[in-house]
Short mmCIF file of C-alpha atoms in Angstrom, two decimals:
data_model
loop_
_atom_site.label_atom_id
_atom_site.label_comp_id
_atom_site.label_asym_id
_atom_site.label_seq_id
_atom_site.Cartn_x
_atom_site.Cartn_y
_atom_site.Cartn_z
CA MET A 1 -130.43 110.50 -39.57
CA ARG A 2 -131.34 114.13 -39.46
CA PHE A 3 -128.73 116.83 -39.95
CA ASN A 4 -128.52 117.75 -36.25
CA ARG A 5 -127.88 114.11 -35.34
CA MET A 6 -125.14 113.81 -37.94
CA LEU A 7 -123.51 117.06 -36.86
CA LEU A 8 -123.55 116.19 -33.16
CA SER A 9 -122.35 112.61 -33.74
CA THR A 10 -119.48 113.75 -35.95
CA THR A 11 -118.42 116.43 -33.49
CA LEU A 12 -118.47 114.09 -30.49
CA VAL A 13 -116.61 111.34 -32.34
CA VAL A 14 -113.86 113.69 -33.53
CA VAL A 15 -113.44 115.27 -30.09
CA ALA A 16 -113.35 111.87 -28.40
CA LEU A 17 -110.78 110.57 -30.90
CA VAL A 18 -108.52 113.60 -30.37
CA VAL A 19 -108.74 113.31 -26.57
CA GLN A 20 -108.12 109.57 -26.68
CA VAL A 21 -105.08 109.79 -28.96
CA SER A 22 -103.50 112.91 -27.47
CA VAL A 23 -104.34 112.47 -23.77
CA LEU A 24 -105.59 109.04 -22.71
CA ALA A 25 -103.11 107.08 -24.80
CA ARG A 26 -100.22 109.03 -23.24
CA LEU A 27 -101.14 108.27 -19.62
CA GLN A 28 -99.10 105.05 -19.69
CA LEU A 29 -101.71 103.18 -17.66
CA PRO A 30 -101.17 99.46 -17.11
CA GLY A 31 -103.08 97.19 -19.46
CA ALA A 32 -105.65 98.72 -21.79
CA VAL A 33 -106.29 102.36 -22.71
CA PRO A 34 -109.56 104.03 -21.58
CA ASP A 35 -111.81 103.88 -24.64
CA LEU A 36 -113.59 107.24 -24.81
CA LEU A 37 -114.63 106.52 -28.40
CA LEU A 38 -116.50 103.42 -27.25
CA LEU A 39 -118.37 105.41 -24.61
CA VAL A 40 -119.42 108.01 -27.18
CA VAL A 41 -120.82 105.29 -29.44
CA LEU A 42 -122.68 103.74 -26.49
CA GLY A 43 -124.17 107.07 -25.38
CA LEU A 44 -125.42 107.91 -28.87
CA ALA A 45 -126.75 104.40 -29.46
CA PHE A 46 -128.71 104.58 -26.19
CA VAL A 47 -130.61 107.58 -27.59
CA TYR A 48 -130.72 107.02 -31.36
CA GLY A 49 -131.22 103.25 -31.51
CA HIS A 50 -129.47 100.27 -33.11
CA MET A 51 -129.30 101.39 -36.74
CA ALA A 52 -127.84 104.80 -35.91
CA GLY A 53 -125.56 103.14 -33.37
CA ALA A 54 -124.20 100.81 -36.04
CA PHE A 55 -123.53 103.65 -38.49
CA ILE A 56 -121.93 105.85 -35.83
CA GLY A 57 -119.85 102.97 -34.55
CA PHE A 58 -118.60 102.11 -38.02
CA GLY A 59 -117.64 105.72 -38.76
CA ALA A 60 -115.96 106.20 -35.38
CA GLY A 61 -114.03 102.94 -35.70
CA LEU A 62 -112.91 103.77 -39.22
CA LEU A 63 -111.56 107.13 -38.07
CA ALA A 64 -109.68 105.36 -35.27
CA ASP A 65 -108.28 102.87 -37.78
CA LEU A 66 -106.95 105.66 -39.98
CA ALA A 67 -105.79 108.06 -37.28
CA PRO A 68 -102.09 107.91 -36.32
CA PRO A 69 -100.45 106.11 -34.62
CA ALA A 70 -102.72 103.23 -35.69
CA ASP A 71 -100.69 100.10 -36.42
CA HIS A 72 -103.43 97.65 -37.40
CA ALA A 73 -105.42 96.88 -40.52
CA ALA A 74 -107.98 99.51 -41.51
CA GLY A 75 -111.54 98.41 -40.81
CA ARG A 76 -110.69 96.26 -37.83
CA TYR A 77 -111.93 98.62 -35.13
CA ALA A 78 -114.70 99.84 -37.43
CA LEU A 79 -116.15 96.33 -37.41
CA VAL A 80 -115.88 96.13 -33.62
CA LEU A 81 -117.61 99.44 -32.92
CA CYS A 82 -120.25 98.78 -35.58
CA VAL A 83 -121.27 95.57 -33.79
CA ILE A 84 -121.11 97.22 -30.35
CA GLY A 85 -123.18 100.20 -31.49
CA TYR A 86 -125.82 97.94 -33.00
CA LEU A 87 -126.12 95.76 -29.88
CA ALA A 88 -126.16 98.78 -27.54
CA GLY A 89 -128.98 100.33 -29.56
CA LEU A 90 -131.06 97.19 -29.09
CA VAL A 91 -131.03 97.65 -25.31
CA ARG A 92 -131.56 101.42 -25.39
CA PRO A 93 -133.64 102.85 -22.52
CA GLU A 94 -137.24 103.82 -23.18
CA ASN A 95 -137.38 107.24 -24.91
CA GLY A 96 -133.60 107.41 -24.58
CA GLN A 97 -133.82 108.41 -20.91
CA LEU A 98 -132.05 106.68 -18.04
CA ARG A 99 -134.14 105.56 -15.10
CA SER A 100 -131.33 103.72 -13.33
CA ALA A 101 -127.55 103.65 -13.67
CA THR A 102 -127.33 99.89 -13.13
CA GLY A 103 -128.39 98.82 -16.61
CA PRO A 104 -126.16 101.25 -18.57
CA MET A 105 -123.15 100.49 -16.37
CA PHE A 106 -123.64 96.79 -17.02
CA VAL A 107 -123.78 97.52 -20.75
CA VAL A 108 -120.55 99.55 -20.48
CA VAL A 109 -118.73 96.65 -18.82
CA ALA A 110 -120.12 94.16 -21.35
CA ALA A 111 -119.16 96.47 -24.23
CA ALA A 112 -115.64 96.96 -22.90
CA VAL A 113 -115.09 93.23 -22.51
CA GLY A 114 -116.87 92.37 -25.77
CA SER A 115 -115.01 94.96 -27.84
CA THR A 116 -111.66 93.77 -26.47
CA LEU A 117 -112.48 90.14 -27.21
CA LEU A 118 -113.80 90.93 -30.68
CA TYR A 119 -110.81 93.11 -31.48
CA ALA A 120 -108.41 90.36 -30.37
CA SER A 121 -110.37 87.73 -32.31
CA VAL A 122 -110.29 89.75 -35.52
CA GLY A 123 -106.58 90.36 -34.95
CA ALA A 124 -105.96 86.65 -34.57
CA LEU A 125 -107.68 86.04 -37.91
CA VAL A 126 -105.37 88.49 -39.68
CA GLY A 127 -102.24 87.33 -37.87
CA ASP A 128 -101.96 90.03 -35.18
CA THR A 129 -100.89 88.33 -31.93
CA ALA A 130 -100.14 91.46 -29.87
CA ALA A 131 -102.88 90.61 -27.36
CA ARG A 132 -101.14 87.35 -26.49
CA HIS A 133 -97.93 89.13 -25.50
CA VAL A 134 -99.73 91.70 -23.36
CA GLY A 135 -102.09 89.20 -21.77
CA LEU A 136 -105.73 88.97 -22.75
CA GLY A 137 -106.94 88.62 -19.16
CA SER A 138 -105.17 91.81 -18.10
CA LEU A 139 -106.58 93.67 -21.11
CA LEU A 140 -110.14 92.56 -20.35
CA PHE A 141 -109.93 93.52 -16.68
CA THR A 142 -108.30 96.91 -17.16
CA ALA A 143 -110.57 97.82 -20.10
CA ALA A 144 -113.66 97.11 -18.01
CA VAL A 145 -112.34 99.05 -15.00
CA TYR A 146 -111.18 102.10 -16.96
CA ASP A 147 -114.35 102.39 -19.03
CA LEU A 148 -116.54 101.86 -15.97
CA LEU A 149 -114.75 104.66 -14.11
CA LEU A 150 -114.98 107.00 -17.09
CA ALA A 151 -118.60 106.21 -18.03
CA PRO A 152 -120.43 108.21 -15.28
CA PHE A 153 -118.70 111.39 -16.46
CA THR A 154 -119.30 110.88 -20.17
CA VAL A 155 -122.31 108.68 -21.05
CA PRO A 156 -125.02 110.77 -19.27
CA LEU A 157 -123.61 113.98 -20.77
CA ILE A 158 -123.53 112.48 -24.26
CA MET A 159 -127.10 111.22 -23.91
CA ALA A 160 -128.28 114.64 -22.70
CA LEU A 161 -126.64 116.35 -25.68
CA ALA A 162 -128.14 113.79 -28.06
CA ARG A 163 -131.66 114.26 -26.67
CA ARG A 164 -131.32 118.03 -26.81
CA ALA A 165 -130.15 117.96 -30.43
CA ASP A 166 -132.89 115.49 -31.33
CA ASN A 167 -135.55 117.80 -29.84
CA ASP A 168 -134.21 120.98 -31.42
CA PRO A 169 -137.22 123.37 -31.66
CA LEU A 170 -135.78 124.95 -34.82
CA ALA A 171 -135.68 121.58 -36.54
CA GLU A 172 -139.18 120.72 -35.34
CA SER A 173 -140.63 124.00 -36.63
CA GLN A 174 -139.37 123.14 -40.12
CA ASN A 175 -141.27 119.87 -40.31
CA GLY A 176 -144.61 121.43 -41.34
CA GLY A 177 -147.68 123.14 -39.96
CA GLY A 178 -148.47 120.53 -37.35
CA ASP A 179 -146.48 122.34 -34.68
CA VAL A 180 -148.24 125.62 -35.41
CA THR A 181 -151.62 123.96 -34.98
CA THR A 182 -150.45 122.43 -31.74
CA GLY A 183 -149.31 125.83 -30.51
CA TRP A 184 -152.65 127.37 -31.36
CA ARG A 185 -154.48 124.64 -29.51
CA ALA A 186 -152.23 125.02 -26.53
CA SER A 187 -152.83 128.76 -26.38
CA GLY A 188 -156.56 128.36 -26.95
CA THR A 189 -156.72 130.79 -29.91
CA GLY A 190 -158.27 128.32 -32.31
CA LEU A 191 -160.86 127.24 -29.79
CA ARG A 192 -161.95 130.78 -29.05
CA ILE A 193 -162.34 131.54 -32.73
CA GLY A 194 -164.39 128.39 -33.15
CA ASN A 195 -166.59 129.34 -30.24
CA GLN A 196 -167.10 132.84 -31.59
CA ARG A 197 -168.10 131.51 -34.98
CA GLY A 198 -170.48 129.03 -33.41
CA GLY A 199 -172.01 131.78 -31.29
CA LEU A 200 -172.54 134.05 -34.29
CA ARG A 201 -174.18 131.25 -36.23
CA GLY A 202 -176.43 130.45 -33.27
CA LYS A 203 -177.50 134.07 -32.91
CA ALA A 204 -178.28 134.30 -36.63
CA ALA A 205 -180.38 131.12 -36.45
CA ARG A 206 -182.29 132.37 -33.42
CA THR A 207 -182.93 135.73 -35.11
CA ARG A 208 -184.31 134.03 -38.24
CA ALA A 209 -186.53 131.79 -36.11
CA ALA A 210 -187.87 134.77 -34.15
CA ARG A 211 -188.62 136.66 -37.35
CA ALA A 212 -190.38 133.64 -38.83
CA GLY A 213 -192.48 133.31 -35.66
CA ARG A 214 -193.52 136.94 -35.78
CA ILE A 215 -194.45 136.68 -39.45
CA LYS A 216 -196.57 133.59 -38.80
CA GLY A 217 -198.28 135.36 -35.90
CA VAL A 218 -199.11 138.35 -38.06
CA LYS A 219 -200.57 136.14 -40.79
CA ARG A 220 -202.75 134.30 -38.31
CA LEU A 221 -204.18 137.56 -37.05
#
């Protein structure tokens, strides 16, 4: 990934983690906690694709595993968000732009349910049975509802920021001289110079031809 992608992704992940730990986790809502970190991964994966989504998801999940008050094995949520980011990137909209809210909202619900199931499954493998005491059905329902309510206020904004950072004119101007040539063509400067050169060459050719014709006419006389 380019530097602007890495910088934006890191900033959004850190901000989302801070808000989730310090604000959302303290709301004492019934069932699950709104997963702002999941929505950030989804929004970036919708723009950057499956490979970037997997890397961003792994990094975001690893930070969540290490951030207090985490009480589970490190790498557990990193695996979950890595898989979710990869799958979300596979269904990314064309050119990273939303044409309808139906598809992304469906992906948000599927990601909320899938991440909860995957997290509980990995926990069962390592002996963590906390989901059984809370109730897996309640966790799935509340996770889907909370993330679906939060998604319209976060996912479009994250996608807009990602597209803007990806199309940074400063970064594009550093890629080479292709952009300069495109700018010249757009302004018409190169074309006018070409036309002027062609006109000068044409005038020189016509002048030589006229001189040659006059010389031939004088010789014939």
